[in-house]
Amino acid sequence: MATRNTRSRRQQILQCLIEQGSVQVAELVERFGVSAVTVRADLSHIESQGLATRTHGGASLVRTPPQEQDIHEKDALNLPLKESIGARAAQLVQAGDNIIIDSGSTTMTLARHLRGHREVTVMTNGLNIAWELANAPGVDVLLSGGLLRKQSLSLQGSQAEASLNAYSFDTLFLGVDGLDLQFGLTTHDEAEARLNHRMVERARRIVVLTDASKFGRVSLHRIARLDQIHAIITDPGIDDRYREGLQRLGIELIIAEPTP
């Protein structure tokens, strides 16, 4: 319960920053009924994501994070690009592979392109991904436990994190809400970020699937640094600044060309 309260409070503080441009510690202490130490920790967390900067007695907004959309809205966005990314990702999966597919609309397209694969084991926290692969004869599906987050159809929490402990995976295919050269990979939800971070620890190769619209975005919760990532699959719309930045970091950049 304490973790959920912290997550909710930080989201509300961020909303205050978006609406007002700045906040004061004393005002937040009065509003939320917590200590000044707790509020300062909240502001430091938001600052660590590159969204705010600490000021004397408070904090000011640096950049506005994108609004989260539910999975059904996401599914309809940039679909041809996502399909090409999913198809290209499926080419990296070989017979005998054990992989994790994170929940998300782009990773969902990967699941569709795996239906004809053989001798592949997939663990996922996405209900829609598990359903897509439920009758794929050559794919064994492991579904993490945990609390269902209905907005994203994803399972998360301590049970989901613990379900990874007994496994070692060849590849993690990870979806993100934001990718920034300085702040790394981010997502809207704290519990999802923790689970994604745990996935990163359990896989030998990390492949990020994202269309170019996510580059330059920073959401509230960091998943991982870019130097923890091995490859990124995206579309031709990626800006040259990010092409060069990823090359400097030694990350393989795979451009998925949309099907005519």
Coordinates of C-alpha atoms in Angstrom, one line a residue:
M1 CA 0.0 0.0 0.0
A2 CA 2.9 2.4 0.8
T3 CA 4.4 1.9 -2.6
R4 CA 1.0 2.6 -4.3
N5 CA 0.6 5.8 -2.2
T6 CA 4.1 7.0 -3.1
R7 CA 3.4 6.4 -6.8
S8 CA 0.0 8.2 -6.7
R9 CA 1.5 11.2 -4.7
R10 CA 4.4 11.6 -7.2
Q11 CA 2.0 11.5 -10.1
Q12 CA -0.1 14.2 -8.4
I13 CA 3.0 16.3 -7.7
L14 CA 4.0 16.0 -11.4
Q15 CA 0.5 17.1 -12.4
C16 CA 0.8 20.2 -10.1
L17 CA 4.1 21.0 -11.8
I18 CA 2.5 20.7 -15.2
E19 CA -0.4 23.0 -14.2
Q20 CA 1.5 25.6 -12.2
G21 CA 5.1 25.4 -13.5
S22 CA 6.5 25.2 -10.0
V23 CA 5.7 23.8 -6.6
Q24 CA 6.9 24.6 -3.0
V25 CA 7.8 21.9 -0.4
A26 CA 5.7 23.6 2.3
E27 CA 2.6 23.6 0.1
L28 CA 3.0 19.9 -0.8
V29 CA 3.6 19.0 2.9
E30 CA 0.2 20.6 3.8
R31 CA -1.6 19.1 0.8
F32 CA -0.5 15.5 1.2
G33 CA 0.0 15.3 5.0
V34 CA 3.6 13.9 4.7
S35 CA 6.9 15.2 6.0
A36 CA 9.2 17.6 4.2
V37 CA 11.8 14.8 3.9
T38 CA 9.2 12.7 2.0
V39 CA 8.3 15.6 -0.4
R40 CA 12.0 16.4 -1.1
A41 CA 12.5 12.7 -1.9
D42 CA 9.5 12.9 -4.3
L43 CA 10.9 16.0 -6.0
S44 CA 14.4 14.4 -6.3
H45 CA 12.8 11.4 -8.0
I46 CA 11.0 13.6 -10.5
E47 CA 14.2 15.6 -11.0
S48 CA 16.2 12.4 -11.7
Q49 CA 13.9 11.7 -14.6
G50 CA 14.8 15.1 -16.2
L51 CA 11.3 16.5 -15.7
A52 CA 12.0 19.1 -13.1
T53 CA 14.8 21.0 -11.4
R54 CA 15.1 21.6 -7.7
T55 CA 14.9 25.2 -6.5
H56 CA 15.2 26.8 -3.1
G57 CA 12.2 25.4 -1.2
G58 CA 10.6 23.6 -4.2
A59 CA 11.0 22.6 -7.8
S60 CA 10.3 23.9 -11.3
L61 CA 9.1 22.0 -14.4
V62 CA 11.7 21.4 -17.1
R63 CA 9.7 19.4 -19.6
T64 CA 6.2 18.1 -19.8
P65 CA 6.0 14.3 -20.0
P66 CA 3.6 12.8 -22.7
Q67 CA 0.2 11.8 -21.6
E68 CA -0.4 8.1 -21.2
Q69 CA -2.9 6.4 -23.5
D70 CA -4.6 3.1 -22.9
I71 CA -3.6 0.0 -24.9
H72 CA -6.6 0.3 -27.3
E73 CA -5.6 3.9 -28.2
K74 CA -2.0 2.9 -28.6
D75 CA -2.9 -0.1 -30.9
A76 CA -4.3 2.3 -33.5
L77 CA -1.3 4.7 -33.5
N78 CA 1.5 4.3 -36.2
L79 CA 0.3 0.7 -36.9
P80 CA 2.1 0.1 -40.2
L81 CA 5.4 1.2 -38.6
K82 CA 4.8 -1.0 -35.6
E83 CA 4.0 -4.0 -37.8
S84 CA 7.2 -3.6 -39.7
I85 CA 9.1 -3.3 -36.4
G86 CA 7.4 -6.4 -35.1
A87 CA 8.2 -8.4 -38.3
R88 CA 11.8 -7.4 -38.1
A89 CA 12.1 -8.3 -34.5
A90 CA 10.6 -11.8 -35.2
Q91 CA 13.5 -12.4 -37.6
L92 CA 15.9 -12.3 -34.6
V93 CA 14.1 -15.2 -32.9
Q94 CA 15.5 -18.6 -33.7
A95 CA 14.3 -22.2 -32.8
G96 CA 15.3 -23.0 -29.3
D97 CA 15.2 -19.4 -28.0
N98 CA 13.8 -18.5 -24.6
I99 CA 12.6 -14.9 -24.8
I100 CA 10.7 -12.3 -22.8
I101 CA 8.2 -10.1 -24.6
D102 CA 7.2 -7.0 -22.5
S103 CA 3.6 -5.8 -22.7
G104 CA 2.8 -3.0 -25.2
S105 CA 1.3 -2.2 -28.5
T106 CA 4.6 -2.5 -30.5
T107 CA 5.6 -5.7 -28.8
M108 CA 2.2 -7.1 -29.6
T109 CA 3.1 -7.0 -33.3
L110 CA 6.1 -9.1 -32.6
A111 CA 3.8 -11.7 -31.0
R112 CA 1.7 -11.8 -34.2
H113 CA 4.8 -12.5 -36.3
L114 CA 5.9 -15.3 -34.0
R115 CA 2.9 -17.5 -34.5
G116 CA 4.6 -19.5 -37.2
H117 CA 7.8 -20.0 -35.3
R118 CA 8.8 -23.4 -33.8
E119 CA 10.5 -24.4 -30.5
V120 CA 10.3 -21.0 -28.9
T121 CA 9.5 -20.3 -25.3
V122 CA 8.0 -16.8 -24.5
M123 CA 7.5 -15.3 -21.1
T124 CA 5.3 -12.2 -21.0
N125 CA 3.4 -10.0 -18.6
G126 CA 1.0 -8.9 -21.4
L127 CA -2.4 -10.5 -21.4
N128 CA -3.0 -9.5 -25.0
I129 CA 0.4 -11.0 -26.0
A130 CA -0.3 -14.3 -24.2
W131 CA -3.7 -14.5 -25.9
E132 CA -2.1 -13.8 -29.4
L133 CA 0.2 -16.8 -28.8
A134 CA -2.2 -19.1 -27.0
N135 CA -2.9 -21.2 -30.1
A136 CA 0.5 -20.9 -31.7
P137 CA 1.6 -24.6 -31.9
G138 CA 5.3 -24.0 -31.8
V139 CA 5.4 -21.4 -29.0
D140 CA 5.3 -22.3 -25.3
V141 CA 3.9 -19.4 -23.3
L142 CA 4.8 -18.5 -19.7
L143 CA 2.6 -15.8 -18.2
S144 CA 3.9 -13.9 -15.2
G145 CA 1.6 -13.5 -12.2
G146 CA 0.8 -10.2 -10.6
L147 CA -1.7 -7.5 -10.4
L148 CA -3.5 -6.6 -13.6
R149 CA -3.1 -3.0 -14.8
K150 CA -6.1 -2.7 -16.9
Q151 CA -5.0 0.4 -18.8
S152 CA -2.1 -1.5 -20.4
L153 CA -3.4 -5.1 -20.0
S154 CA -0.2 -5.8 -18.2
L155 CA 0.6 -7.8 -15.0
Q156 CA 2.9 -6.2 -12.5
G157 CA 4.0 -6.0 -8.9
S158 CA 6.1 -8.2 -6.6
Q159 CA 4.6 -11.5 -7.8
A160 CA 5.4 -10.6 -11.4
E161 CA 8.9 -9.6 -10.5
A162 CA 9.4 -12.8 -8.4
S163 CA 8.2 -15.0 -11.3
L164 CA 11.4 -14.1 -13.3
N165 CA 13.8 -15.3 -10.6
A166 CA 14.0 -18.9 -11.7
Y167 CA 14.7 -18.2 -15.3
S168 CA 17.5 -16.9 -17.6
F169 CA 16.5 -15.7 -21.1
D170 CA 18.3 -15.2 -24.3
T171 CA 16.6 -12.0 -25.3
L172 CA 14.2 -9.4 -23.9
F173 CA 12.0 -7.5 -26.4
L174 CA 11.1 -4.3 -24.6
G175 CA 8.6 -1.6 -25.4
V176 CA 9.0 1.9 -24.0
D177 CA 7.1 5.1 -23.6
G178 CA 10.1 7.3 -24.0
L179 CA 13.8 7.1 -25.1
D180 CA 16.2 9.9 -24.4
L181 CA 19.9 9.9 -25.0
Q182 CA 20.6 11.4 -21.5
F183 CA 17.8 9.8 -19.4
G184 CA 17.5 6.5 -21.1
L185 CA 14.4 4.3 -21.3
T186 CA 11.3 5.5 -19.4
T187 CA 7.7 4.6 -18.9
H188 CA 4.6 6.1 -17.3
D189 CA 4.1 3.6 -14.5
E190 CA 6.4 3.0 -11.5
A191 CA 5.5 -0.7 -11.0
E192 CA 5.9 -1.4 -14.7
A193 CA 9.3 0.3 -14.7
R194 CA 10.5 -1.9 -11.8
L195 CA 9.3 -5.0 -13.6
N196 CA 10.9 -4.0 -16.8
H197 CA 14.2 -3.3 -15.0
R198 CA 14.0 -6.8 -13.5
M199 CA 13.5 -8.2 -17.0
V200 CA 16.6 -6.4 -18.2
E201 CA 18.6 -8.1 -15.4
R202 CA 17.3 -11.6 -16.4
A203 CA 18.1 -11.5 -20.2
R204 CA 21.4 -11.7 -21.9
R205 CA 20.4 -9.4 -24.8
I206 CA 18.1 -6.4 -24.6
V207 CA 16.3 -5.3 -27.8
V208 CA 14.1 -2.2 -27.6
L209 CA 11.1 -2.0 -30.0
T210 CA 9.9 1.6 -30.6
D211 CA 8.7 3.8 -33.4
A212 CA 10.5 7.0 -33.9
S213 CA 7.9 9.1 -32.2
K214 CA 9.1 7.9 -28.8
F215 CA 12.6 9.4 -29.3
G216 CA 13.2 12.5 -27.2
R217 CA 10.3 11.7 -24.8
V218 CA 10.9 11.3 -21.1
S219 CA 8.2 9.7 -18.9
L220 CA 8.3 9.8 -15.1
H221 CA 9.9 6.4 -14.4
R222 CA 13.2 5.2 -15.7
I223 CA 13.5 1.6 -16.8
A224 CA 17.2 1.4 -17.7
R225 CA 20.2 3.4 -19.0
L226 CA 21.0 3.2 -22.7
D227 CA 24.3 1.6 -22.0
Q228 CA 22.4 -1.5 -20.8
I229 CA 20.8 -1.9 -24.2
H230 CA 22.2 -4.0 -27.1
A231 CA 19.9 -3.1 -30.0
I232 CA 17.0 -0.8 -31.0
I233 CA 14.5 -1.6 -33.8
T234 CA 12.7 1.5 -35.1
D235 CA 11.4 3.0 -38.3
P236 CA 13.1 5.3 -40.9
G237 CA 11.7 8.4 -39.2
I238 CA 14.4 8.4 -36.5
D239 CA 16.2 11.8 -36.3
D240 CA 19.9 11.9 -37.3
R241 CA 20.8 13.2 -33.8
Y242 CA 19.6 9.9 -32.3
R243 CA 21.2 7.8 -35.0
E244 CA 24.6 9.4 -34.2
G245 CA 24.0 9.2 -30.4
L246 CA 23.2 5.6 -30.5
Q247 CA 26.1 4.8 -32.7
R248 CA 28.4 6.6 -30.2
L249 CA 27.0 4.4 -27.4
G250 CA 27.7 1.2 -29.4
I251 CA 24.0 0.3 -29.7
E252 CA 23.0 -1.6 -32.8
L253 CA 20.4 0.3 -34.7
I254 CA 18.0 -1.7 -36.9
I255 CA 15.8 0.2 -39.2
A256 CA 12.6 -1.6 -40.1
E257 CA 11.3 -0.5 -43.5
P258 CA 7.5 -0.5 -43.8
T259 CA 5.9 -2.9 -46.2
P260 CA 4.6 -1.1 -49.3

